[in-house]
PDB file of C-alpha atoms in Angstrom:
ATOM      1  CA  UNK A  12     216.239 201.815  -2.065  1.00 38.00           C
ATOM      2  CA  UNK A  13     216.824 204.641  -4.481  1.00 41.00           C
ATOM      3  CA  UNK A  14     219.244 207.415  -3.514  1.00 38.00           C
ATOM      4  CA  UNK A  15     217.380 209.956  -5.602  1.00 37.00           C
ATOM      5  CA  UNK A  16     213.691 210.737  -5.385  1.00 37.00           C
ATOM      6  CA  UNK A  17     211.908 212.360  -8.258  1.00 38.00           C
ATOM      7  CA  UNK A  18     209.893 215.469  -7.445  1.00 35.00           C
ATOM      8  CA  UNK A  19     206.935 213.553  -8.823  1.00 36.00           C
ATOM      9  CA  UNK A  20     207.752 210.638  -6.550  1.00 38.00           C
ATOM     10  CA  UNK A  21     204.915 208.233  -7.263  1.00 36.00           C
ATOM     11  CA  UNK A  22     201.553 208.573  -8.944  1.00 35.00           C
ATOM     12  CA  UNK A  23     200.682 211.751 -10.765  1.00 37.00           C
ATOM     13  CA  UNK A  24     200.191 214.900  -8.780  1.00 48.00           C
ATOM     14  CA  UNK A  25     197.595 217.422  -9.834  1.00 49.00           C
ATOM     15  CA  UNK A  26     199.200 219.913 -12.207  1.00 46.00           C
ATOM     16  CA  UNK A  27     197.532 223.273 -12.794  1.00 47.00           C
ATOM     17  CA  UNK A  28     198.390 226.033 -15.234  1.00 41.00           C
ATOM     18  CA  UNK A  29     197.354 229.336 -13.671  1.00 44.00           C
ATOM     19  CA  UNK A  30     196.863 232.219 -16.099  1.00 38.00           C
ATOM     20  CA  UNK A  31     197.968 235.752 -15.282  1.00 43.00           C
ATOM     21  CA  UNK A  32     197.710 238.866 -17.402  1.00 40.00           C
ATOM     22  CA  UNK A  33     195.055 239.900 -19.933  1.00 39.00           C
ATOM     23  CA  UNK A  34     193.981 236.509 -21.210  1.00 37.00           C
ATOM     24  CA  UNK A  35     190.410 235.284 -20.954  1.00 38.00           C
ATOM     25  CA  UNK A  36     188.847 231.873 -20.528  1.00 39.00           C
ATOM     26  CA  UNK A  37     189.619 228.870 -18.383  1.00 37.00           C
ATOM     27  CA  UNK A  38     193.289 227.974 -18.777  1.00 34.00           C
ATOM     28  CA  UNK A  39     193.601 225.224 -16.188  1.00 34.00           C
ATOM     29  CA  UNK A  40     194.586 221.874 -17.603  1.00 33.00           C
ATOM     30  CA  UNK A  41     196.490 218.685 -16.896  1.00 34.00           C
ATOM     31  CA  UNK A  42     200.083 218.064 -17.873  1.00 30.00           C
ATOM     32  CA  UNK A  43     202.559 215.229 -17.825  1.00 32.00           C
ATOM     33  CA  UNK A  44     205.291 217.715 -16.946  1.00 32.00           C
ATOM     34  CA  UNK A  45     205.799 217.314 -13.214  1.00 29.00           C
ATOM     35  CA  UNK A  46     208.472 219.977 -12.850  1.00 32.00           C
ATOM     36  CA  UNK A  47     206.645 222.135 -10.309  1.00 33.00           C
ATOM     37  CA  UNK A  48     206.629 225.888  -9.800  1.00 33.00           C
ATOM     38  CA  UNK A  49     208.169 226.886 -13.120  1.00 34.00           C
ATOM     39  CA  UNK A  50     206.944 229.529 -15.509  1.00 33.00           C
ATOM     40  CA  UNK A  51     205.961 228.702 -19.069  1.00 36.00           C
ATOM     41  CA  UNK A  52     206.145 231.319 -21.829  1.00 38.00           C
ATOM     42  CA  UNK A  53     203.239 230.812 -24.214  1.00 38.00           C
ATOM     43  CA  UNK A  54     204.644 233.203 -26.789  1.00 42.00           C
ATOM     44  CA  UNK A  55     201.839 235.702 -26.224  1.00 42.00           C
ATOM     45  CA  UNK A  56     202.835 239.118 -24.985  1.00 40.00           C
ATOM     46  CA  UNK A  57     199.813 239.586 -22.755  1.00 42.00           C
ATOM     47  CA  UNK A  58     199.701 236.167 -21.075  1.00 41.00           C
ATOM     48  CA  UNK A  59     201.947 234.393 -18.610  1.00 46.00           C
ATOM     49  CA  UNK A  60     201.276 230.924 -17.262  1.00 48.00           C
ATOM     50  CA  UNK A  61     202.571 229.520 -14.036  1.00 59.00           C
ATOM     51  CA  UNK A  62     202.625 225.807 -13.316  1.00 60.00           C
ATOM     52  CA  UNK A  63     201.429 224.648  -9.912  1.00 66.00           C
ATOM     53  CA  UNK A  64     201.844 221.160  -8.505  1.00 70.00           C
ATOM     54  CA  UNK A  65     199.340 219.862  -5.951  1.00 75.00           C
ATOM     55  CA  UNK A  66     199.354 216.411  -4.335  1.00 76.00           C
ATOM     56  CA  UNK A  67     197.035 213.734  -5.704  1.00 75.00           C
ATOM     57  CA  UNK A  68     195.208 211.734  -2.996  1.00 74.00           C
ATOM     58  CA  UNK A  69     197.158 208.511  -3.626  1.00 83.00           C
ATOM     59  CA  UNK A  70     200.609 210.036  -4.027  1.00 82.00           C
ATOM     60  CA  UNK A  71     201.748 210.156  -0.404  1.00 88.00           C
ATOM     61  CA  UNK A  72     199.998 206.912   0.534  1.00 90.00           C
ATOM     62  CA  UNK A  73     201.845 204.960  -2.161  1.00 88.00           C
ATOM     63  CA  UNK A  74     205.175 206.532  -1.214  1.00 88.00           C
ATOM     64  CA  UNK A  75     204.742 205.690   2.475  1.00 92.00           C
ATOM     65  CA  UNK A  76     203.753 202.098   1.672  1.00 91.00           C
ATOM     66  CA  UNK A  77     206.834 201.709  -0.526  1.00 89.00           C
ATOM     67  CA  UNK A  78     209.038 202.570   2.445  1.00 88.00           C
ATOM     68  CA  UNK A  79     207.148 201.388   5.527  1.00 90.00           C
ATOM     69  CA  UNK A  80     205.553 197.947   5.630  1.00 91.00           C
ATOM     70  CA  UNK A  81     203.593 198.372   8.873  1.00 93.00           C
ATOM     71  CA  UNK A  82     200.160 199.995   8.966  1.00 94.00           C
ATOM     72  CA  UNK A  83     199.769 202.528  11.791  1.00 92.00           C
ATOM     73  CA  UNK A  84     196.121 202.922  12.669  1.00 90.00           C
ATOM     74  CA  UNK A  85     196.913 205.425  15.407  1.00 91.00           C
ATOM     75  CA  UNK A  86     197.693 208.073  12.791  1.00 92.00           C
ATOM     76  CA  UNK A  87     194.126 207.907  11.485  1.00 89.00           C
ATOM     77  CA  UNK A  88     191.141 208.826  13.602  1.00 69.00           C
ATOM     78  CA  UNK A  89     188.264 206.341  13.179  1.00 62.00           C
ATOM     79  CA  UNK A  90     185.822 207.470  10.514  1.00 59.00           C
ATOM     80  CA  UNK A  91     183.026 207.741  13.066  1.00 54.00           C
ATOM     81  CA  UNK A  92     185.076 210.314  14.967  1.00 54.00           C
ATOM     82  CA  UNK A  93     185.466 212.694  12.048  1.00 52.00           C
ATOM     83  CA  UNK A  94     183.216 215.609  12.832  1.00 53.00           C
ATOM     84  CA  UNK A  95     180.483 216.393  10.333  1.00 51.00           C
ATOM     85  CA  UNK A  96     181.298 219.554   8.444  1.00 48.00           C
ATOM     86  CA  UNK A  97     178.337 221.888   8.303  1.00 57.00           C
ATOM     87  CA  UNK A  98     178.044 224.921   6.105  1.00 60.00           C
ATOM     88  CA  UNK A  99     180.412 225.830   3.349  1.00 84.00           C
ATOM     89  CA  UNK A 100     181.807 224.121   0.292  1.00 87.00           C
ATOM     90  CA  UNK A 101     185.272 225.318   1.291  1.00 89.00           C
ATOM     91  CA  UNK A 102     185.439 223.141   4.392  1.00 88.00           C
ATOM     92  CA  UNK A 103     183.817 220.213   2.578  1.00 90.00           C
ATOM     93  CA  UNK A 104     186.417 220.441  -0.192  1.00 91.00           C
ATOM     94  CA  UNK A 105     189.265 220.299   2.326  1.00 92.00           C
ATOM     95  CA  UNK A 106     187.603 217.293   3.964  1.00 90.00           C
ATOM     96  CA  UNK A 107     187.365 215.533   0.609  1.00 92.00           C
ATOM     97  CA  UNK A 108     191.127 215.877   0.175  1.00 92.00           C
ATOM     98  CA  UNK A 109     191.754 214.553   3.688  1.00 93.00           C
ATOM     99  CA  UNK A 110     189.444 211.563   3.232  1.00 92.00           C
ATOM    100  CA  UNK A 111     191.075 210.712  -0.088  1.00 92.00           C
ATOM    101  CA  UNK A 112     194.529 210.469   1.493  1.00 93.00           C
ATOM    102  CA  UNK A 113     193.249 208.453   4.471  1.00 94.00           C
ATOM    103  CA  UNK A 114     191.384 206.094   2.183  1.00 93.00           C
ATOM    104  CA  UNK A 115     194.453 205.669  -0.010  1.00 92.00           C
ATOM    105  CA  UNK A 116     196.619 204.953   3.021  1.00 94.00           C
ATOM    106  CA  UNK A 117     194.208 202.256   4.220  1.00 94.00           C
ATOM    107  CA  UNK A 118     194.000 200.823   0.689  1.00 92.00           C
ATOM    108  CA  UNK A 119     197.768 200.435   0.461  1.00 92.00           C
ATOM    109  CA  UNK A 120     197.738 198.270   3.613  1.00 94.00           C
ATOM    110  CA  UNK A 121     194.705 196.130   2.684  1.00 93.00           C
ATOM    111  CA  UNK A 122     192.487 197.658   5.372  1.00 94.00           C
ATOM    112  CA  UNK A 123     189.383 196.903   3.331  1.00 91.00           C
ATOM    113  CA  UNK A 124     186.698 197.737   5.881  1.00 92.00           C
ATOM    114  CA  UNK A 125     188.333 201.085   6.601  1.00 92.00           C
ATOM    115  CA  UNK A 126     188.444 201.743   2.839  1.00 92.00           C
ATOM    116  CA  UNK A 127     184.696 201.140   2.616  1.00 91.00           C
ATOM    117  CA  UNK A 128     184.085 203.435   5.600  1.00 91.00           C
ATOM    118  CA  UNK A 129     186.119 206.232   4.039  1.00 92.00           C
ATOM    119  CA  UNK A 130     184.408 205.681   0.703  1.00 90.00           C
ATOM    120  CA  UNK A 131     181.097 206.307   2.443  1.00 90.00           C
ATOM    121  CA  UNK A 132     182.437 209.566   3.899  1.00 90.00           C
ATOM    122  CA  UNK A 133     183.797 210.616   0.506  1.00 91.00           C
ATOM    123  CA  UNK A 134     180.494 209.859  -1.255  1.00 90.00           C
ATOM    124  CA  UNK A 135     178.520 211.863   1.317  1.00 90.00           C
ATOM    125  CA  UNK A 136     180.882 214.822   1.096  1.00 90.00           C
ATOM    126  CA  UNK A 137     180.884 214.694  -2.718  1.00 91.00           C
ATOM    127  CA  UNK A 138     177.100 214.709  -2.708  1.00 91.00           C
ATOM    128  CA  UNK A 139     177.106 217.821  -0.507  1.00 91.00           C
ATOM    129  CA  UNK A 140     179.488 219.438  -3.005  1.00 91.00           C
ATOM    130  CA  UNK A 141     177.122 218.406  -5.832  1.00 90.00           C
ATOM    131  CA  UNK A 142     179.828 216.400  -7.543  1.00 90.00           C
ATOM    132  CA  UNK A 143     178.435 212.984  -6.641  1.00 84.00           C
ATOM    133  CA  UNK A 144     178.770 211.708 -10.232  1.00 81.00           C
ATOM    134  CA  UNK A 145     182.519 211.412  -9.625  1.00 85.00           C
ATOM    135  CA  UNK A 146     181.958 209.081  -6.653  1.00 85.00           C
ATOM    136  CA  UNK A 147     178.729 207.328  -7.619  1.00 81.00           C
ATOM    137  CA  UNK A 148     177.580 203.782  -6.966  1.00 80.00           C
ATOM    138  CA  UNK A 149     179.317 202.462 -10.068  1.00 86.00           C
ATOM    139  CA  UNK A 150     182.648 203.848  -8.887  1.00 88.00           C
ATOM    140  CA  UNK A 151     182.108 202.377  -5.419  1.00 85.00           C
ATOM    141  CA  UNK A 152     181.342 198.925  -6.813  1.00 89.00           C
ATOM    142  CA  UNK A 153     184.384 199.013  -9.092  1.00 90.00           C
ATOM    143  CA  UNK A 154     186.584 199.995  -6.175  1.00 89.00           C
ATOM    144  CA  UNK A 155     185.224 197.264  -3.914  1.00 87.00           C
ATOM    145  CA  UNK A 156     185.810 194.647  -6.620  1.00 89.00           C
ATOM    146  CA  UNK A 157     189.380 195.813  -7.199  1.00 89.00           C
ATOM    147  CA  UNK A 158     190.557 196.452  -3.634  1.00 87.00           C
ATOM    148  CA  UNK A 159     192.951 193.510  -3.823  1.00 85.00           C
ATOM    149  CA  UNK A 160     194.493 194.929  -6.999  1.00 89.00           C
ATOM    150  CA  UNK A 161     196.241 198.062  -5.735  1.00 85.00           C
ATOM    151  CA  UNK A 162     197.114 199.376  -9.182  1.00 87.00           C
ATOM    152  CA  UNK A 163     193.515 199.158 -10.366  1.00 90.00           C
ATOM    153  CA  UNK A 164     192.101 200.530  -7.120  1.00 87.00           C
ATOM    154  CA  UNK A 165     194.554 203.427  -7.155  1.00 86.00           C
ATOM    155  CA  UNK A 166     193.616 204.215 -10.752  1.00 88.00           C
ATOM    156  CA  UNK A 167     189.893 204.193  -9.935  1.00 90.00           C
ATOM    157  CA  UNK A 168     190.350 206.549  -6.981  1.00 88.00           C
ATOM    158  CA  UNK A 169     192.630 208.911  -8.900  1.00 86.00           C
ATOM    159  CA  UNK A 170     190.234 208.925 -11.874  1.00 88.00           C
ATOM    160  CA  UNK A 171     187.342 209.860  -9.600  1.00 89.00           C
ATOM    161  CA  UNK A 172     189.234 212.811  -8.139  1.00 87.00           C
ATOM    162  CA  UNK A 173     190.279 213.875 -11.642  1.00 85.00           C
ATOM    163  CA  UNK A 174     186.636 213.699 -12.704  1.00 88.00           C
ATOM    164  CA  UNK A 175     185.682 215.900  -9.754  1.00 88.00           C
ATOM    165  CA  UNK A 176     188.412 218.368 -10.691  1.00 83.00           C
ATOM    166  CA  UNK A 177     187.149 218.494 -14.278  1.00 85.00           C
ATOM    167  CA  UNK A 178     183.624 219.161 -12.992  1.00 88.00           C
ATOM    168  CA  UNK A 179     184.847 222.058 -10.860  1.00 88.00           C
ATOM    169  CA  UNK A 180     186.827 223.446 -13.793  1.00 83.00           C
ATOM    170  CA  UNK A 181     183.892 223.254 -16.196  1.00 88.00           C
ATOM    171  CA  UNK A 182     181.583 224.891 -13.662  1.00 88.00           C
ATOM    172  CA  UNK A 183     183.988 227.700 -12.715  1.00 86.00           C
ATOM    173  CA  UNK A 184     184.518 226.279  -9.231  1.00 88.00           C
ATOM    174  CA  UNK A 185     188.256 225.655  -9.437  1.00 86.00           C
ATOM    175  CA  UNK A 186     188.712 226.968  -5.908  1.00 89.00           C
ATOM    176  CA  UNK A 187     187.259 223.640  -4.741  1.00 90.00           C
ATOM    177  CA  UNK A 188     190.105 221.834  -6.541  1.00 89.00           C
ATOM    178  CA  UNK A 189     192.669 223.986  -4.758  1.00 90.00           C
ATOM    179  CA  UNK A 190     191.052 223.240  -1.401  1.00 91.00           C
ATOM    180  CA  UNK A 191     190.979 219.504  -2.099  1.00 91.00           C
ATOM    181  CA  UNK A 192     194.708 219.824  -2.804  1.00 91.00           C
ATOM    182  CA  UNK A 193     195.140 221.665   0.495  1.00 92.00           C
ATOM    183  CA  UNK A 194     193.350 218.876   2.361  1.00 93.00           C
ATOM    184  CA  UNK A 195     195.479 216.239   0.627  1.00 92.00           C
ATOM    185  CA  UNK A 196     198.628 218.160   1.534  1.00 94.00           C
ATOM    186  CA  UNK A 197     197.703 218.597   5.201  1.00 95.00           C
ATOM    187  CA  UNK A 198     196.829 214.933   5.694  1.00 95.00           C
ATOM    188  CA  UNK A 199     199.736 213.698   3.587  1.00 94.00           C
ATOM    189  CA  UNK A 200     202.254 215.729   5.572  1.00 96.00           C
ATOM    190  CA  UNK A 201     200.665 214.591   8.855  1.00 96.00           C
ATOM    191  CA  UNK A 202     201.054 210.952   7.810  1.00 96.00           C
ATOM    192  CA  UNK A 203     204.592 211.370   6.485  1.00 95.00           C
ATOM    193  CA  UNK A 204     205.873 213.149   9.587  1.00 97.00           C
ATOM    194  CA  UNK A 205     204.046 210.768  11.932  1.00 96.00           C
ATOM    195  CA  UNK A 206     205.441 207.665  10.230  1.00 95.00           C
ATOM    196  CA  UNK A 207     208.928 209.221  10.079  1.00 95.00           C
ATOM    197  CA  UNK A 208     208.827 210.029  13.801  1.00 94.00           C
ATOM    198  CA  UNK A 209     207.929 206.423  14.546  1.00 93.00           C
ATOM    199  CA  UNK A 210     210.478 204.927  12.146  1.00 92.00           C
ATOM    200  CA  UNK A 211     212.909 207.403  10.539  1.00 93.00           C
ATOM    201  CA  UNK A 212     214.301 206.693   7.085  1.00 92.00           C
ATOM    202  CA  UNK A 213     216.087 208.686   4.409  1.00 92.00           C
ATOM    203  CA  UNK A 214     213.313 207.911   1.933  1.00 91.00           C
ATOM    204  CA  UNK A 215     210.614 209.395   4.167  1.00 93.00           C
ATOM    205  CA  UNK A 216     212.823 212.421   4.864  1.00 94.00           C
ATOM    206  CA  UNK A 217     213.064 212.960   1.098  1.00 92.00           C
ATOM    207  CA  UNK A 218     209.274 212.716   0.953  1.00 92.00           C
ATOM    208  CA  UNK A 219     209.072 215.548   3.506  1.00 94.00           C
ATOM    209  CA  UNK A 220     211.366 217.555   1.253  1.00 92.00           C
ATOM    210  CA  UNK A 221     209.207 216.855  -1.790  1.00 89.00           C
ATOM    211  CA  UNK A 222     206.093 218.188  -0.053  1.00 91.00           C
ATOM    212  CA  UNK A 223     207.743 221.559   0.546  1.00 91.00           C
ATOM    213  CA  UNK A 224     207.019 222.541  -3.083  1.00 85.00           C
ATOM    214  CA  UNK A 225     203.343 221.659  -2.670  1.00 89.00           C
ATOM    215  CA  UNK A 226     202.972 224.072   0.245  1.00 93.00           C
ATOM    216  CA  UNK A 227     204.203 227.081  -1.693  1.00 90.00           C
ATOM    217  CA  UNK A 228     201.778 226.283  -4.531  1.00 89.00           C
ATOM    218  CA  UNK A 229     198.795 225.878  -2.202  1.00 92.00           C
ATOM    219  CA  UNK A 230     199.425 229.151  -0.367  1.00 93.00           C
ATOM    220  CA  UNK A 231     199.686 231.105  -3.613  1.00 91.00           C
ATOM    221  CA  UNK A 232     196.606 229.520  -5.172  1.00 90.00           C
ATOM    222  CA  UNK A 233     194.429 230.035  -2.088  1.00 91.00           C
ATOM    223  CA  UNK A 234     195.678 233.612  -1.716  1.00 90.00           C
ATOM    224  CA  UNK A 235     194.743 234.338  -5.326  1.00 85.00           C
ATOM    225  CA  UNK A 236     191.123 233.221  -4.842  1.00 82.00           C
ATOM    226  CA  UNK A 237     190.292 236.120  -2.541  1.00 77.00           C
ATOM    227  CA  UNK A 238     188.210 233.753  -0.399  1.00 79.00           C
ATOM    228  CA  UNK A 239     188.019 235.527   2.960  1.00 81.00           C
ATOM    229  CA  UNK A 240     186.690 232.368   4.578  1.00 80.00           C
ATOM    230  CA  UNK A 241     190.067 230.749   3.979  1.00 84.00           C
ATOM    231  CA  UNK A 242     192.025 233.654   5.489  1.00 89.00           C
ATOM    232  CA  UNK A 243     192.801 231.781   8.719  1.00 89.00           C
ATOM    233  CA  UNK A 244     193.906 228.677   6.805  1.00 92.00           C
ATOM    234  CA  UNK A 245     196.220 230.724   4.572  1.00 94.00           C
ATOM    235  CA  UNK A 246     197.716 232.382   7.657  1.00 95.00           C
ATOM    236  CA  UNK A 247     198.291 228.991   9.318  1.00 95.00           C
ATOM    237  CA  UNK A 248     199.853 227.544   6.163  1.00 96.00           C
ATOM    238  CA  UNK A 249     202.051 230.643   5.821  1.00 97.00           C
ATOM    239  CA  UNK A 250     203.239 230.144   9.390  1.00 97.00           C
ATOM    240  CA  UNK A 251     203.887 226.468   8.589  1.00 98.00           C
ATOM    241  CA  UNK A 252     205.959 227.589   5.605  1.00 97.00           C
ATOM    242  CA  UNK A 253     208.192 229.700   7.878  1.00 97.00           C
ATOM    243  CA  UNK A 254     209.162 226.502   9.657  1.00 98.00           C
ATOM    244  CA  UNK A 255     209.410 224.565   6.400  1.00 97.00           C
ATOM    245  CA  UNK A 256     211.802 227.197   5.022  1.00 97.00           C
ATOM    246  CA  UNK A 257     214.390 225.819   7.442  1.00 97.00           C
ATOM    247  CA  UNK A 258     214.327 222.549   5.484  1.00 97.00           C
ATOM    248  CA  UNK A 259     216.941 222.664   2.727  1.00 96.00           C
ATOM    249  CA  UNK A 260     216.194 220.549  -0.333  1.00 93.00           C
ATOM    250  CA  UNK A 261     218.975 219.965  -2.879  1.00 93.00           C
ATOM    251  CA  UNK A 262     217.925 219.210  -6.449  1.00 89.00           C
ATOM    252  CA  UNK A 263     219.819 217.743  -9.388  1.00 90.00           C
ATOM    253  CA  UNK A 264     218.685 217.240 -12.998  1.00 89.00           C
ATOM    254  CA  UNK A 265     217.536 213.755 -13.876  1.00 85.00           C
ATOM    255  CA  UNK A 266     220.022 211.796 -15.966  1.00 87.00           C
ATOM    256  CA  UNK A 267     217.191 210.142 -17.909  1.00 88.00           C
ATOM    257  CA  UNK A 268     214.560 212.878 -18.343  1.00 84.00           C
ATOM    258  CA  UNK A 269     215.425 216.548 -18.865  1.00 81.00           C
ATOM    259  CA  UNK A 270     211.926 217.578 -17.704  1.00 78.00           C
ATOM    260  CA  UNK A 271     212.359 215.981 -14.280  1.00 79.00           C
ATOM    261  CA  UNK A 272     214.268 217.297 -11.280  1.00 82.00           C
ATOM    262  CA  UNK A 273     215.443 214.877  -8.605  1.00 84.00           C
ATOM    263  CA  UNK A 274     215.970 215.407  -4.896  1.00 88.00           C
ATOM    264  CA  UNK A 275     219.528 214.450  -3.979  1.00 90.00           C
ATOM    265  CA  UNK A 276     219.582 215.601  -0.345  1.00 94.00           C
ATOM    266  CA  UNK A 277     217.349 216.996   2.410  1.00 95.00           C
ATOM    267  CA  UNK A 278     218.896 218.812   5.376  1.00 96.00           C
ATOM    268  CA  UNK A 279     216.826 219.562   8.491  1.00 96.00           C
ATOM    269  CA  UNK A 280     217.991 221.335  11.697  1.00 96.00           C
ATOM    270  CA  UNK A 281     217.249 219.633  15.000  1.00 96.00           C
ATOM    271  CA  UNK A 282     213.679 220.082  16.203  1.00 97.00           C
ATOM    272  CA  UNK A 283     212.285 221.355  12.890  1.00 97.00           C
ATOM    273  CA  UNK A 284     210.443 218.143  11.974  1.00 97.00           C
ATOM    274  CA  UNK A 285     208.794 218.063  15.406  1.00 97.00           C
ATOM    275  CA  UNK A 286     207.714 221.681  14.923  1.00 98.00           C
ATOM    276  CA  UNK A 287     206.358 220.881  11.458  1.00 98.00           C
ATOM    277  CA  UNK A 288     204.324 218.001  12.865  1.00 97.00           C
ATOM    278  CA  UNK A 289     203.018 220.146  15.710  1.00 97.00           C
ATOM    279  CA  UNK A 290     201.859 222.912  13.373  1.00 97.00           C
ATOM    280  CA  UNK A 291     200.435 220.496  10.803  1.00 97.00           C
ATOM    281  CA  UNK A 292     198.430 218.671  13.444  1.00 95.00           C
ATOM    282  CA  UNK A 293     197.129 221.970  14.851  1.00 94.00           C
ATOM    283  CA  UNK A 294     195.690 222.735  11.401  1.00 93.00           C
ATOM    284  CA  UNK A 295     194.403 219.178  10.953  1.00 92.00           C
ATOM    285  CA  UNK A 296     192.739 219.003  14.376  1.00 87.00           C
ATOM    286  CA  UNK A 297     190.415 221.850  13.443  1.00 84.00           C
ATOM    287  CA  UNK A 298     189.202 219.788  10.517  1.00 80.00           C
ATOM    288  CA  UNK A 299     189.023 216.193  11.760  1.00 73.00           C
ATOM    289  CA  UNK A 300     188.193 216.386  15.474  1.00 59.00           C
TER     290      UNK A 300
END
């Protein structure tokens, strides 16, 4: 087991450059720099960019599987018990992020039938969001053929979500990307805290610490959209952050990559993790009952 966890623990997270100031045009892009929540000076006097890190659907699932060998079905509600989301693209986008994490978790533990069930939910939700080309029949067949090859299956799933993100970017619907990230965060934190409560480990505690940075990014991005429909979610996430602020994460520079920061320690007062799980599940239950 490693004593240090990189901020970009496993699999690429979704990195967004958010433009502020007088610049015009779509400035969101990908980056290999996973040093989250840092400002980048572009050299232009009228433009400032801020880097945001959001969780990719497979990121938490892979990390949990690397540290816990036992699949825990009780942490996932059966796919036929997920309520159908009616109405807005905002709620559908959050659901897509949740389904992606659940599907990834099942994939990491060779729960093939559950993977197929979640894939069906993802395809239906993507169709409702009019981004079905990212999760079409070809993608589904490729995933089914590669389910026993976790690296290939993970790549296919991540590529599909990246394709959806690119679609939202090109069609000026980036808010959907932020909401998918919010769904991935909520479900990823639920899984991490649930697995940790069942079988504590330093590695999973470090994973909790890593996710703290994601929360700050999500709150700021959703607040900047001005989407009044998401007001309650932002308020709940802000309240979650108040509890998370009691978690102290110590960082040190990587000895091998100057662009990477490592977590060297995570300190949590008694009862805080239970409170985090309680608040996270209260948010989640409104979305997956």
